[in-house]
Amino acid sequence: MTDAIRHLQNSYKTGASGDSGKRGGNRIRTDFLIPCLKHCKLYRRGTGAFSSSALMSWADAMEHVITDDVKIEILTAPDLDFKTQAILRRIQDPIERQDILRIKANTILLQVLGIQLKPENMEYRQALLSWMLANDILEIKFAFLRDF
């Protein structure tokens, strides 16, 4: 186990923090999510909603995800934003999927650099999301509530 992961275990197990105990989304992102993504081979997450804006939070770890064959699995509710829905529909068509793989193969690291420099840029996020889905790096599964 790497020192970075060992530190995360100890920090979150004991509740210790370097920020006066302050909790919040940014601390979790910087102290937990990004270090985990930078060191993982498989990342699984359940979430109530998913959109390409998640890539903004992952930007600092994207180079590792792309170059080190990391697999990301997301379990989420089926209510996605329209742009993510459109990307998922395109990925289902084998011809579209091959086009995405062919076109993006030479530019994906540039997209990663772009998202690291400007994570809010929708064009970078959509291109990266399409490429990750087409290459089976990112897998999104949907959970539906059932009445019992």
JSON list of C-alpha atoms in Angstrom, two decimals:
[
{"chain": "A", "resi": 1, "resn": "MET", "atom": "CA", "xyz": [0.00, 0.00, 0.00]},
{"chain": "A", "resi": 2, "resn": "THR", "atom": "CA", "xyz": [1.40, 3.39, -0.93]},
{"chain": "A", "resi": 3, "resn": "ASP", "atom": "CA", "xyz": [2.05, 6.04, 1.69]},
{"chain": "A", "resi": 4, "resn": "ALA", "atom": "CA", "xyz": [-0.57, 8.30, 0.11]},
{"chain": "A", "resi": 5, "resn": "ILE", "atom": "CA", "xyz": [-3.28, 5.67, 0.47]},
{"chain": "A", "resi": 6, "resn": "ARG", "atom": "CA", "xyz": [-2.14, 4.72, 3.98]},
{"chain": "A", "resi": 7, "resn": "HIS", "atom": "CA", "xyz": [-2.40, 8.41, 4.98]},
{"chain": "A", "resi": 8, "resn": "LEU", "atom": "CA", "xyz": [-5.93, 8.58, 3.55]},
{"chain": "A", "resi": 9, "resn": "GLN", "atom": "CA", "xyz": [-6.96, 5.51, 5.52]},
{"chain": "A", "resi": 10, "resn": "ASN", "atom": "CA", "xyz": [-5.61, 6.91, 8.76]},
{"chain": "A", "resi": 11, "resn": "SER", "atom": "CA", "xyz": [-6.98, 10.40, 8.16]},
{"chain": "A", "resi": 12, "resn": "TYR", "atom": "CA", "xyz": [-10.52, 9.32, 7.33]},
{"chain": "A", "resi": 13, "resn": "LYS", "atom": "CA", "xyz": [-10.59, 6.50, 9.88]},
{"chain": "A", "resi": 14, "resn": "THR", "atom": "CA", "xyz": [-9.65, 8.84, 12.73]},
{"chain": "A", "resi": 15, "resn": "GLY", "atom": "CA", "xyz": [-11.36, 11.96, 11.45]},
{"chain": "A", "resi": 16, "resn": "ALA", "atom": "CA", "xyz": [-8.03, 13.81, 11.49]},
{"chain": "A", "resi": 17, "resn": "SER", "atom": "CA", "xyz": [-7.76, 16.68, 9.09]},
{"chain": "A", "resi": 18, "resn": "GLY", "atom": "CA", "xyz": [-5.34, 19.39, 8.17]},
{"chain": "A", "resi": 19, "resn": "ASP", "atom": "CA", "xyz": [-8.13, 21.93, 7.87]},
{"chain": "A", "resi": 20, "resn": "SER", "atom": "CA", "xyz": [-9.32, 22.36, 11.48]},
{"chain": "A", "resi": 21, "resn": "GLY", "atom": "CA", "xyz": [-11.85, 19.57, 11.09]},
{"chain": "A", "resi": 22, "resn": "LYS", "atom": "CA", "xyz": [-13.75, 21.43, 8.39]},
{"chain": "A", "resi": 23, "resn": "ARG", "atom": "CA", "xyz": [-15.87, 19.13, 6.24]},
{"chain": "A", "resi": 24, "resn": "GLY", "atom": "CA", "xyz": [-17.05, 19.90, 2.75]},
{"chain": "A", "resi": 25, "resn": "GLY", "atom": "CA", "xyz": [-17.06, 18.96, -0.90]},
{"chain": "A", "resi": 26, "resn": "ASN", "atom": "CA", "xyz": [-13.75, 20.61, -1.72]},
{"chain": "A", "resi": 27, "resn": "ARG", "atom": "CA", "xyz": [-11.91, 18.88, 1.14]},
{"chain": "A", "resi": 28, "resn": "ILE", "atom": "CA", "xyz": [-13.29, 15.52, 0.11]},
{"chain": "A", "resi": 29, "resn": "ARG", "atom": "CA", "xyz": [-12.28, 16.18, -3.49]},
{"chain": "A", "resi": 30, "resn": "THR", "atom": "CA", "xyz": [-8.77, 17.36, -2.71]},
{"chain": "A", "resi": 31, "resn": "ASP", "atom": "CA", "xyz": [-8.02, 15.17, 0.30]},
{"chain": "A", "resi": 32, "resn": "PHE", "atom": "CA", "xyz": [-9.74, 11.97, -0.74]},
{"chain": "A", "resi": 33, "resn": "LEU", "atom": "CA", "xyz": [-11.10, 11.70, -4.29]},
{"chain": "A", "resi": 34, "resn": "ILE", "atom": "CA", "xyz": [-8.13, 13.03, -6.26]},
{"chain": "A", "resi": 35, "resn": "PRO", "atom": "CA", "xyz": [-5.48, 11.03, -4.33]},
{"chain": "A", "resi": 36, "resn": "CYS", "atom": "CA", "xyz": [-7.60, 7.89, -4.69]},
{"chain": "A", "resi": 37, "resn": "LEU", "atom": "CA", "xyz": [-8.04, 8.40, -8.43]},
{"chain": "A", "resi": 38, "resn": "LYS", "atom": "CA", "xyz": [-4.31, 9.10, -8.81]},
{"chain": "A", "resi": 39, "resn": "HIS", "atom": "CA", "xyz": [-3.41, 5.73, -7.24]},
{"chain": "A", "resi": 40, "resn": "CYS", "atom": "CA", "xyz": [-6.25, 3.38, -8.18]},
{"chain": "A", "resi": 41, "resn": "LYS", "atom": "CA", "xyz": [-6.68, 0.76, -10.88]},
{"chain": "A", "resi": 42, "resn": "LEU", "atom": "CA", "xyz": [-10.44, 0.46, -10.34]},
{"chain": "A", "resi": 43, "resn": "TYR", "atom": "CA", "xyz": [-12.73, 3.20, -9.00]},
{"chain": "A", "resi": 44, "resn": "ARG", "atom": "CA", "xyz": [-16.33, 2.34, -8.16]},
{"chain": "A", "resi": 45, "resn": "ARG", "atom": "CA", "xyz": [-18.86, 4.87, -7.02]},
{"chain": "A", "resi": 46, "resn": "GLY", "atom": "CA", "xyz": [-22.56, 5.03, -6.35]},
{"chain": "A", "resi": 47, "resn": "THR", "atom": "CA", "xyz": [-24.10, 8.44, -6.85]},
{"chain": "A", "resi": 48, "resn": "GLY", "atom": "CA", "xyz": [-27.56, 9.95, -7.07]},
{"chain": "A", "resi": 49, "resn": "ALA", "atom": "CA", "xyz": [-26.78, 11.77, -10.30]},
{"chain": "A", "resi": 50, "resn": "PHE", "atom": "CA", "xyz": [-23.99, 11.87, -12.88]},
{"chain": "A", "resi": 51, "resn": "SER", "atom": "CA", "xyz": [-22.95, 14.38, -15.52]},
{"chain": "A", "resi": 52, "resn": "SER", "atom": "CA", "xyz": [-19.80, 15.28, -17.40]},
{"chain": "A", "resi": 53, "resn": "SER", "atom": "CA", "xyz": [-19.19, 17.99, -14.79]},
{"chain": "A", "resi": 54, "resn": "ALA", "atom": "CA", "xyz": [-17.78, 15.17, -12.61]},
{"chain": "A", "resi": 55, "resn": "LEU", "atom": "CA", "xyz": [-14.75, 15.30, -14.90]},
{"chain": "A", "resi": 56, "resn": "MET", "atom": "CA", "xyz": [-13.98, 18.76, -13.51]},
{"chain": "A", "resi": 57, "resn": "SER", "atom": "CA", "xyz": [-13.42, 17.17, -10.09]},
{"chain": "A", "resi": 58, "resn": "TRP", "atom": "CA", "xyz": [-11.36, 14.39, -11.63]},
{"chain": "A", "resi": 59, "resn": "ALA", "atom": "CA", "xyz": [-9.19, 16.68, -13.79]},
{"chain": "A", "resi": 60, "resn": "ASP", "atom": "CA", "xyz": [-6.05, 16.40, -11.67]},
{"chain": "A", "resi": 61, "resn": "ALA", "atom": "CA", "xyz": [-6.14, 12.60, -11.90]},
{"chain": "A", "resi": 62, "resn": "MET", "atom": "CA", "xyz": [-7.12, 12.21, -15.57]},
{"chain": "A", "resi": 63, "resn": "GLU", "atom": "CA", "xyz": [-3.59, 11.65, -16.86]},
{"chain": "A", "resi": 64, "resn": "HIS", "atom": "CA", "xyz": [-3.20, 8.62, -14.55]},
{"chain": "A", "resi": 65, "resn": "VAL", "atom": "CA", "xyz": [-6.67, 7.34, -15.47]},
{"chain": "A", "resi": 66, "resn": "ILE", "atom": "CA", "xyz": [-5.91, 7.50, -19.21]},
{"chain": "A", "resi": 67, "resn": "THR", "atom": "CA", "xyz": [-2.29, 6.34, -19.26]},
{"chain": "A", "resi": 68, "resn": "ASP", "atom": "CA", "xyz": [-2.44, 3.62, -16.56]},
{"chain": "A", "resi": 69, "resn": "ASP", "atom": "CA", "xyz": [-5.54, 1.69, -17.69]},
{"chain": "A", "resi": 70, "resn": "VAL", "atom": "CA", "xyz": [-7.78, 2.72, -14.81]},
{"chain": "A", "resi": 71, "resn": "LYS", "atom": "CA", "xyz": [-11.39, 1.51, -14.91]},
{"chain": "A", "resi": 72, "resn": "ILE", "atom": "CA", "xyz": [-14.15, 3.73, -13.47]},
{"chain": "A", "resi": 73, "resn": "GLU", "atom": "CA", "xyz": [-17.58, 2.28, -12.72]},
{"chain": "A", "resi": 74, "resn": "ILE", "atom": "CA", "xyz": [-20.46, 4.58, -11.77]},
{"chain": "A", "resi": 75, "resn": "LEU", "atom": "CA", "xyz": [-23.81, 3.37, -10.44]},
{"chain": "A", "resi": 76, "resn": "THR", "atom": "CA", "xyz": [-26.33, 6.18, -10.71]},
{"chain": "A", "resi": 77, "resn": "ALA", "atom": "CA", "xyz": [-29.98, 7.11, -11.12]},
{"chain": "A", "resi": 78, "resn": "PRO", "atom": "CA", "xyz": [-31.17, 7.27, -14.74]},
{"chain": "A", "resi": 79, "resn": "ASP", "atom": "CA", "xyz": [-31.81, 11.04, -14.71]},
{"chain": "A", "resi": 80, "resn": "LEU", "atom": "CA", "xyz": [-28.77, 12.33, -16.61]},
{"chain": "A", "resi": 81, "resn": "ASP", "atom": "CA", "xyz": [-28.24, 15.73, -18.16]},
{"chain": "A", "resi": 82, "resn": "PHE", "atom": "CA", "xyz": [-29.09, 15.92, -21.88]},
{"chain": "A", "resi": 83, "resn": "LYS", "atom": "CA", "xyz": [-25.49, 16.14, -23.10]},
{"chain": "A", "resi": 84, "resn": "THR", "atom": "CA", "xyz": [-24.45, 13.02, -21.18]},
{"chain": "A", "resi": 85, "resn": "GLN", "atom": "CA", "xyz": [-27.54, 11.18, -22.50]},
{"chain": "A", "resi": 86, "resn": "ALA", "atom": "CA", "xyz": [-26.61, 12.13, -26.06]},
{"chain": "A", "resi": 87, "resn": "ILE", "atom": "CA", "xyz": [-23.05, 10.88, -25.58]},
{"chain": "A", "resi": 88, "resn": "LEU", "atom": "CA", "xyz": [-24.30, 7.57, -24.17]},
{"chain": "A", "resi": 89, "resn": "ARG", "atom": "CA", "xyz": [-26.66, 7.14, -27.15]},
{"chain": "A", "resi": 90, "resn": "ARG", "atom": "CA", "xyz": [-23.81, 7.80, -29.61]},
{"chain": "A", "resi": 91, "resn": "ILE", "atom": "CA", "xyz": [-21.60, 5.24, -27.86]},
{"chain": "A", "resi": 92, "resn": "GLN", "atom": "CA", "xyz": [-24.26, 2.53, -28.39]},
{"chain": "A", "resi": 93, "resn": "ASP", "atom": "CA", "xyz": [-23.92, 2.80, -32.18]},
{"chain": "A", "resi": 94, "resn": "PRO", "atom": "CA", "xyz": [-20.86, 0.70, -33.20]},
{"chain": "A", "resi": 95, "resn": "ILE", "atom": "CA", "xyz": [-20.01, 3.00, -36.11]},
{"chain": "A", "resi": 96, "resn": "GLU", "atom": "CA", "xyz": [-20.16, 6.13, -33.92]},
{"chain": "A", "resi": 97, "resn": "ARG", "atom": "CA", "xyz": [-18.08, 4.32, -31.29]},
{"chain": "A", "resi": 98, "resn": "GLN", "atom": "CA", "xyz": [-15.35, 3.45, -33.82]},
{"chain": "A", "resi": 99, "resn": "ASP", "atom": "CA", "xyz": [-15.35, 7.03, -35.14]},
{"chain": "A", "resi": 100, "resn": "ILE", "atom": "CA", "xyz": [-14.85, 8.35, -31.60]},
{"chain": "A", "resi": 101, "resn": "LEU", "atom": "CA", "xyz": [-12.02, 5.90, -31.01]},
{"chain": "A", "resi": 102, "resn": "ARG", "atom": "CA", "xyz": [-10.32, 6.68, -34.32]},
{"chain": "A", "resi": 103, "resn": "ILE", "atom": "CA", "xyz": [-10.67, 10.45, -34.12]},
{"chain": "A", "resi": 104, "resn": "LYS", "atom": "CA", "xyz": [-9.76, 10.77, -30.45]},
{"chain": "A", "resi": 105, "resn": "ALA", "atom": "CA", "xyz": [-6.91, 8.26, -30.36]},
{"chain": "A", "resi": 106, "resn": "ASN", "atom": "CA", "xyz": [-4.33, 10.85, -31.32]},
{"chain": "A", "resi": 107, "resn": "THR", "atom": "CA", "xyz": [-5.71, 13.73, -29.30]},
{"chain": "A", "resi": 108, "resn": "ILE", "atom": "CA", "xyz": [-6.82, 12.24, -25.98]},
{"chain": "A", "resi": 109, "resn": "LEU", "atom": "CA", "xyz": [-3.77, 13.35, -24.01]},
{"chain": "A", "resi": 110, "resn": "LEU", "atom": "CA", "xyz": [-4.28, 16.85, -25.39]},
{"chain": "A", "resi": 111, "resn": "GLN", "atom": "CA", "xyz": [-7.88, 16.67, -24.12]},
{"chain": "A", "resi": 112, "resn": "VAL", "atom": "CA", "xyz": [-6.60, 15.59, -20.71]},
{"chain": "A", "resi": 113, "resn": "LEU", "atom": "CA", "xyz": [-4.19, 18.52, -20.66]},
{"chain": "A", "resi": 114, "resn": "GLY", "atom": "CA", "xyz": [-7.04, 20.80, -21.75]},
{"chain": "A", "resi": 115, "resn": "ILE", "atom": "CA", "xyz": [-9.32, 19.60, -18.96]},
{"chain": "A", "resi": 116, "resn": "GLN", "atom": "CA", "xyz": [-6.49, 20.02, -16.45]},
{"chain": "A", "resi": 117, "resn": "LEU", "atom": "CA", "xyz": [-5.95, 23.60, -17.57]},
{"chain": "A", "resi": 118, "resn": "LYS", "atom": "CA", "xyz": [-9.65, 24.49, -18.03]},
{"chain": "A", "resi": 119, "resn": "PRO", "atom": "CA", "xyz": [-11.86, 21.92, -16.28]},
{"chain": "A", "resi": 120, "resn": "GLU", "atom": "CA", "xyz": [-14.96, 24.04, -16.86]},
{"chain": "A", "resi": 121, "resn": "ASN", "atom": "CA", "xyz": [-14.58, 23.79, -20.68]},
{"chain": "A", "resi": 122, "resn": "MET", "atom": "CA", "xyz": [-17.58, 21.75, -21.87]},
{"chain": "A", "resi": 123, "resn": "GLU", "atom": "CA", "xyz": [-15.93, 20.77, -25.17]},
{"chain": "A", "resi": 124, "resn": "TYR", "atom": "CA", "xyz": [-12.99, 19.10, -23.39]},
{"chain": "A", "resi": 125, "resn": "ARG", "atom": "CA", "xyz": [-15.33, 17.35, -20.95]},
{"chain": "A", "resi": 126, "resn": "GLN", "atom": "CA", "xyz": [-17.61, 16.00, -23.68]},
{"chain": "A", "resi": 127, "resn": "ALA", "atom": "CA", "xyz": [-14.69, 14.77, -25.79]},
{"chain": "A", "resi": 128, "resn": "LEU", "atom": "CA", "xyz": [-13.04, 13.11, -22.81]},
{"chain": "A", "resi": 129, "resn": "LEU", "atom": "CA", "xyz": [-16.31, 11.57, -21.61]},
{"chain": "A", "resi": 130, "resn": "SER", "atom": "CA", "xyz": [-17.01, 10.17, -25.10]},
{"chain": "A", "resi": 131, "resn": "TRP", "atom": "CA", "xyz": [-13.52, 8.73, -25.35]},
{"chain": "A", "resi": 132, "resn": "MET", "atom": "CA", "xyz": [-13.62, 7.18, -21.86]},
{"chain": "A", "resi": 133, "resn": "LEU", "atom": "CA", "xyz": [-17.00, 5.54, -22.57]},
{"chain": "A", "resi": 134, "resn": "ALA", "atom": "CA", "xyz": [-15.96, 4.29, -26.01]},
{"chain": "A", "resi": 135, "resn": "ASN", "atom": "CA", "xyz": [-12.78, 2.74, -24.57]},
{"chain": "A", "resi": 136, "resn": "ASP", "atom": "CA", "xyz": [-14.62, 1.12, -21.65]},
{"chain": "A", "resi": 137, "resn": "ILE", "atom": "CA", "xyz": [-12.59, 3.17, -19.18]},
{"chain": "A", "resi": 138, "resn": "LEU", "atom": "CA", "xyz": [-15.81, 4.62, -17.79]},
{"chain": "A", "resi": 139, "resn": "GLU", "atom": "CA", "xyz": [-18.85, 2.42, -17.34]},
{"chain": "A", "resi": 140, "resn": "ILE", "atom": "CA", "xyz": [-22.13, 3.93, -16.20]},
{"chain": "A", "resi": 141, "resn": "LYS", "atom": "CA", "xyz": [-24.83, 1.62, -14.84]},
{"chain": "A", "resi": 142, "resn": "PHE", "atom": "CA", "xyz": [-28.29, 2.72, -13.81]},
{"chain": "A", "resi": 143, "resn": "ALA", "atom": "CA", "xyz": [-30.21, 1.80, -10.69]},
{"chain": "A", "resi": 144, "resn": "PHE", "atom": "CA", "xyz": [-33.99, 1.94, -10.66]},
{"chain": "A", "resi": 145, "resn": "LEU", "atom": "CA", "xyz": [-36.13, 1.99, -7.55]},
{"chain": "A", "resi": 146, "resn": "ARG", "atom": "CA", "xyz": [-38.80, -0.70, -7.37]},
{"chain": "A", "resi": 147, "resn": "ASP", "atom": "CA", "xyz": [-41.99, -0.54, -5.41]},
{"chain": "A", "resi": 148, "resn": "PHE", "atom": "CA", "xyz": [-42.20, -3.37, -2.88]}
]
